[in-house]
GROMACS .gro file of C-alpha atoms in nm:
model
  223
    1UNK     CA    1   0.000   0.000   0.000
    2UNK     CA    2   0.134   0.336  -0.103
    3UNK     CA    3   0.113   0.563   0.202
    4UNK     CA    4   0.192   0.870  -0.003
    5UNK     CA    5  -0.148   0.844  -0.174
    6UNK     CA    6  -0.342   0.874   0.155
    7UNK     CA    7  -0.501   1.217   0.223
    8UNK     CA    8  -0.319   1.427   0.474
    9UNK     CA    9  -0.513   1.495   0.794
   10UNK     CA   10  -0.329   1.818   0.879
   11UNK     CA   11  -0.096   2.059   0.715
   12UNK     CA   12   0.171   2.265   0.882
   13UNK     CA   13   0.209   2.610   0.725
   14UNK     CA   14   0.557   2.682   0.610
   15UNK     CA   15   0.746   2.971   0.766
   16UNK     CA   16   0.767   3.275   0.542
   17UNK     CA   17   1.097   3.345   0.383
   18UNK     CA   18   1.309   3.611   0.544
   19UNK     CA   19   1.285   3.494   0.905
   20UNK     CA   20   0.960   3.661   1.011
   21UNK     CA   21   0.810   4.011   1.011
   22UNK     CA   22   0.997   4.330   1.069
   23UNK     CA   23   1.014   4.498   1.409
   24UNK     CA   24   0.771   4.786   1.456
   25UNK     CA   25   0.905   5.132   1.404
   26UNK     CA   26   0.986   5.331   1.720
   27UNK     CA   27   0.712   5.585   1.660
   28UNK     CA   28   0.407   5.646   1.443
   29UNK     CA   29   0.312   5.978   1.276
   30UNK     CA   30   0.010   6.020   1.508
   31UNK     CA   31   0.151   5.846   1.814
   32UNK     CA   32   0.153   5.993   2.162
   33UNK     CA   33   0.378   5.926   2.460
   34UNK     CA   34   0.227   5.675   2.702
   35UNK     CA   35   0.376   5.869   2.993
   36UNK     CA   36   0.320   6.242   2.934
   37UNK     CA   37   0.083   6.241   2.635
   38UNK     CA   38   0.314   6.444   2.411
   39UNK     CA   39   0.311   6.389   2.034
   40UNK     CA   40   0.586   6.161   1.903
   41UNK     CA   41   0.755   6.203   1.566
   42UNK     CA   42   0.854   5.904   1.353
   43UNK     CA   43   1.182   5.727   1.427
   44UNK     CA   44   1.227   5.876   1.776
   45UNK     CA   45   1.348   5.642   2.048
   46UNK     CA   46   1.263   5.861   2.345
   47UNK     CA   47   0.992   6.117   2.409
   48UNK     CA   48   1.137   6.468   2.357
   49UNK     CA   49   0.906   6.605   2.629
   50UNK     CA   50   0.963   6.374   2.927
   51UNK     CA   51   1.241   6.139   2.812
   52UNK     CA   52   1.035   5.819   2.844
   53UNK     CA   53   1.105   5.540   2.590
   54UNK     CA   54   0.890   5.567   2.277
   55UNK     CA   55   0.756   5.301   2.041
   56UNK     CA   56   0.505   5.018   2.047
   57UNK     CA   57   0.725   4.786   2.248
   58UNK     CA   58   0.821   5.040   2.513
   59UNK     CA   59   0.490   5.069   2.697
   60UNK     CA   60   0.606   4.853   2.988
   61UNK     CA   61   0.942   5.029   3.003
   62UNK     CA   62   0.774   5.366   2.981
   63UNK     CA   63   0.539   5.275   3.266
   64UNK     CA   64   0.825   5.158   3.487
   65UNK     CA   65   1.047   5.454   3.407
   66UNK     CA   66   0.751   5.687   3.438
   67UNK     CA   67   0.679   5.562   3.790
   68UNK     CA   68   1.041   5.623   3.889
   69UNK     CA   69   1.036   5.965   3.723
   70UNK     CA   70   0.711   6.053   3.900
   71UNK     CA   71   0.862   5.957   4.236
   72UNK     CA   72   1.170   6.168   4.168
   73UNK     CA   73   0.955   6.460   4.053
   74UNK     CA   74   0.742   6.434   4.368
   75UNK     CA   75   1.055   6.437   4.584
   76UNK     CA   76   1.196   6.736   4.396
   77UNK     CA   77   0.866   6.919   4.431
   78UNK     CA   78   0.854   6.851   4.805
   79UNK     CA   79   1.213   6.971   4.855
   80UNK     CA   80   1.149   7.284   4.648
   81UNK     CA   81   0.836   7.362   4.850
   82UNK     CA   82   1.015   7.322   5.183
   83UNK     CA   83   1.316   7.530   5.080
   84UNK     CA   84   1.092   7.787   4.913
   85UNK     CA   85   0.885   7.832   5.229
   86UNK     CA   86   1.201   7.865   5.440
   87UNK     CA   87   1.349   8.136   5.216
   88UNK     CA   88   1.018   8.320   5.196
   89UNK     CA   89   0.991   8.311   5.575
   90UNK     CA   90   1.342   8.456   5.608
   91UNK     CA   91   1.237   8.743   5.382
   92UNK     CA   92   0.892   8.777   5.536
   93UNK     CA   93   0.932   9.148   5.613
   94UNK     CA   94   0.953   9.214   5.240
   95UNK     CA   95   0.620   9.036   5.193
   96UNK     CA   96   0.467   9.257   5.464
   97UNK     CA   97   0.610   9.561   5.289
   98UNK     CA   98   0.451   9.456   4.960
   99UNK     CA   99   0.113   9.397   5.124
  100UNK     CA  100   0.112   9.738   5.292
  101UNK     CA  101   0.226   9.922   4.979
  102UNK     CA  102  -0.024   9.741   4.757
  103UNK     CA  103  -0.307   9.844   4.992
  104UNK     CA  104  -0.213  10.210   4.950
  105UNK     CA  105  -0.110  10.260   5.312
  106UNK     CA  106   0.226  10.396   5.433
  107UNK     CA  107   0.476  10.141   5.554
  108UNK     CA  108   0.631  10.198   5.897
  109UNK     CA  109   0.968  10.058   5.998
  110UNK     CA  110   0.960  10.186   6.354
  111UNK     CA  111   1.313  10.328   6.316
  112UNK     CA  112   1.391  10.701   6.319
  113UNK     CA  113   1.691  10.896   6.200
  114UNK     CA  114   1.904  11.005   6.494
  115UNK     CA  115   2.128  11.254   6.314
  116UNK     CA  116   2.143  11.472   6.006
  117UNK     CA  117   1.879  11.677   5.835
  118UNK     CA  118   1.616  11.405   5.876
  119UNK     CA  119   1.675  11.349   6.246
  120UNK     CA  120   1.356  11.237   6.416
  121UNK     CA  121   1.195  11.127   6.091
  122UNK     CA  122   1.114  10.764   6.019
  123UNK     CA  123   1.364  10.568   5.813
  124UNK     CA  124   1.223  10.425   5.494
  125UNK     CA  125   1.229  10.052   5.434
  126UNK     CA  126   1.486  10.076   5.154
  127UNK     CA  127   1.704  10.307   5.363
  128UNK     CA  128   1.742  10.072   5.659
  129UNK     CA  129   2.099  10.017   5.771
  130UNK     CA  130   2.281   9.714   5.634
  131UNK     CA  131   2.074   9.698   5.314
  132UNK     CA  132   1.812   9.505   5.506
  133UNK     CA  133   1.548   9.556   5.239
  134UNK     CA  134   1.774   9.420   4.965
  135UNK     CA  135   1.866   9.113   5.168
  136UNK     CA  136   1.507   9.033   5.267
  137UNK     CA  137   1.370   9.091   4.919
  138UNK     CA  138   1.637   8.867   4.766
  139UNK     CA  139   1.556   8.579   5.002
  140UNK     CA  140   1.180   8.615   4.960
  141UNK     CA  141   1.198   8.630   4.580
  142UNK     CA  142   1.430   8.330   4.566
  143UNK     CA  143   1.189   8.125   4.776
  144UNK     CA  144   0.899   8.228   4.552
  145UNK     CA  145   1.107   8.139   4.244
  146UNK     CA  146   1.180   7.792   4.383
  147UNK     CA  147   0.811   7.720   4.430
  148UNK     CA  148   0.715   7.867   4.093
  149UNK     CA  149   0.989   7.674   3.911
  150UNK     CA  150   0.873   7.351   4.075
  151UNK     CA  151   0.514   7.424   3.971
  152UNK     CA  152   0.625   7.489   3.612
  153UNK     CA  153   0.812   7.158   3.617
  154UNK     CA  154   0.493   6.977   3.721
  155UNK     CA  155   0.296   7.151   3.448
  156UNK     CA  156   0.560   7.054   3.192
  157UNK     CA  157   0.514   6.687   3.286
  158UNK     CA  158   0.135   6.700   3.278
  159UNK     CA  159   0.096   6.897   2.956
  160UNK     CA  160   0.325   6.747   2.696
  161UNK     CA  161   0.265   7.003   2.423
  162UNK     CA  162   0.352   7.297   2.652
  163UNK     CA  163   0.641   7.120   2.823
  164UNK     CA  164   0.916   7.331   2.669
  165UNK     CA  165   0.739   7.661   2.736
  166UNK     CA  166   0.661   7.578   3.100
  167UNK     CA  167   1.011   7.445   3.166
  168UNK     CA  168   1.174   7.752   3.011
  169UNK     CA  169   0.947   7.985   3.208
  170UNK     CA  170   1.041   7.816   3.536
  171UNK     CA  171   1.410   7.832   3.451
  172UNK     CA  172   1.383   8.200   3.353
  173UNK     CA  173   1.223   8.292   3.686
  174UNK     CA  174   1.491   8.101   3.874
  175UNK     CA  175   1.768   8.270   3.673
  176UNK     CA  176   1.631   8.614   3.761
  177UNK     CA  177   1.610   8.526   4.132
  178UNK     CA  178   1.967   8.392   4.134
  179UNK     CA  179   2.093   8.701   3.949
  180UNK     CA  180   1.924   8.932   4.201
  181UNK     CA  181   2.075   8.741   4.493
  182UNK     CA  182   2.416   8.765   4.328
  183UNK     CA  183   2.369   9.143   4.303
  184UNK     CA  184   2.277   9.156   4.672
  185UNK     CA  185   2.583   8.948   4.762
  186UNK     CA  186   2.810   9.198   4.588
  187UNK     CA  187   2.631   9.492   4.749
  188UNK     CA  188   2.652   9.352   5.102
  189UNK     CA  189   3.015   9.248   5.065
  190UNK     CA  190   3.103   9.603   4.965
  191UNK     CA  191   2.938   9.722   5.286
  192UNK     CA  192   3.137   9.476   5.492
  193UNK     CA  193   2.839   9.248   5.562
  194UNK     CA  194   2.851   8.871   5.524
  195UNK     CA  195   2.546   8.766   5.316
  196UNK     CA  196   2.546   8.396   5.405
  197UNK     CA  197   2.186   8.323   5.306
  198UNK     CA  198   2.211   8.502   4.972
  199UNK     CA  199   2.533   8.313   4.898
  200UNK     CA  200   2.346   7.991   4.976
  201UNK     CA  201   2.065   8.099   4.743
  202UNK     CA  202   2.312   8.164   4.461
  203UNK     CA  203   2.479   7.826   4.509
  204UNK     CA  204   2.155   7.632   4.537
  205UNK     CA  205   1.994   7.812   4.246
  206UNK     CA  206   2.300   7.762   4.028
  207UNK     CA  207   2.302   7.390   4.108
  208UNK     CA  208   1.932   7.353   4.020
  209UNK     CA  209   1.980   7.539   3.692
  210UNK     CA  210   2.278   7.319   3.605
  211UNK     CA  211   2.075   7.004   3.672
  212UNK     CA  212   1.790   7.135   3.456
  213UNK     CA  213   2.029   7.212   3.171
  214UNK     CA  214   2.195   6.870   3.199
  215UNK     CA  215   1.859   6.689   3.195
  216UNK     CA  216   1.739   6.884   2.895
  217UNK     CA  217   2.064   6.812   2.710
  218UNK     CA  218   2.028   6.437   2.772
  219UNK     CA  219   1.668   6.442   2.653
  220UNK     CA  220   1.763   6.616   2.330
  221UNK     CA  221   2.046   6.372   2.271
  222UNK     CA  222   1.815   6.075   2.333
  223UNK     CA  223   1.556   6.213   2.092
   0.00000   0.00000   0.00000
């Protein structure tokens, strides 16, 4: 009996030539990041907005890295809030000055001139000895800049399309606050006063700006 003439009960499909299908492209024209929601361009390996891995096969990696990034962002936000509140508290008299001036009422320092043509008159806030107003305003504005920069960083992670604008706005505010503190440091040193807190603000602000620039550089390189 010729077995070859019997009908076959099953057939096994042959493997296509070429060793299988091609791997999916890293990004699609209308794809969005699974982490921040930003639009992804074709052929990108990482999201240009948040740095998460892009592509069809990176959802699990993006979720894992996104969780780590969210934890780090939450920690950075908490630290910025604490430091911001501390610096604003140190410059609290400047906040009181702003509130009084904005209400249209005269601000009183409780200090009078003891000599000269204005003897007996009240000393203005910006004329207080030791450049007190400059020092307090520098600390208060730096604390406010820390909080605002942290808020802009959160917005940049939540809104992918406006990430660059929000991040740049936060950095610009921080740069201005650091520059003003640097000016106050120079002013106080010339008067023979040691501006320890303003020096700390300059160092801390410079470090944060350097970290922001380094992170942005890595994201651009990865994209």
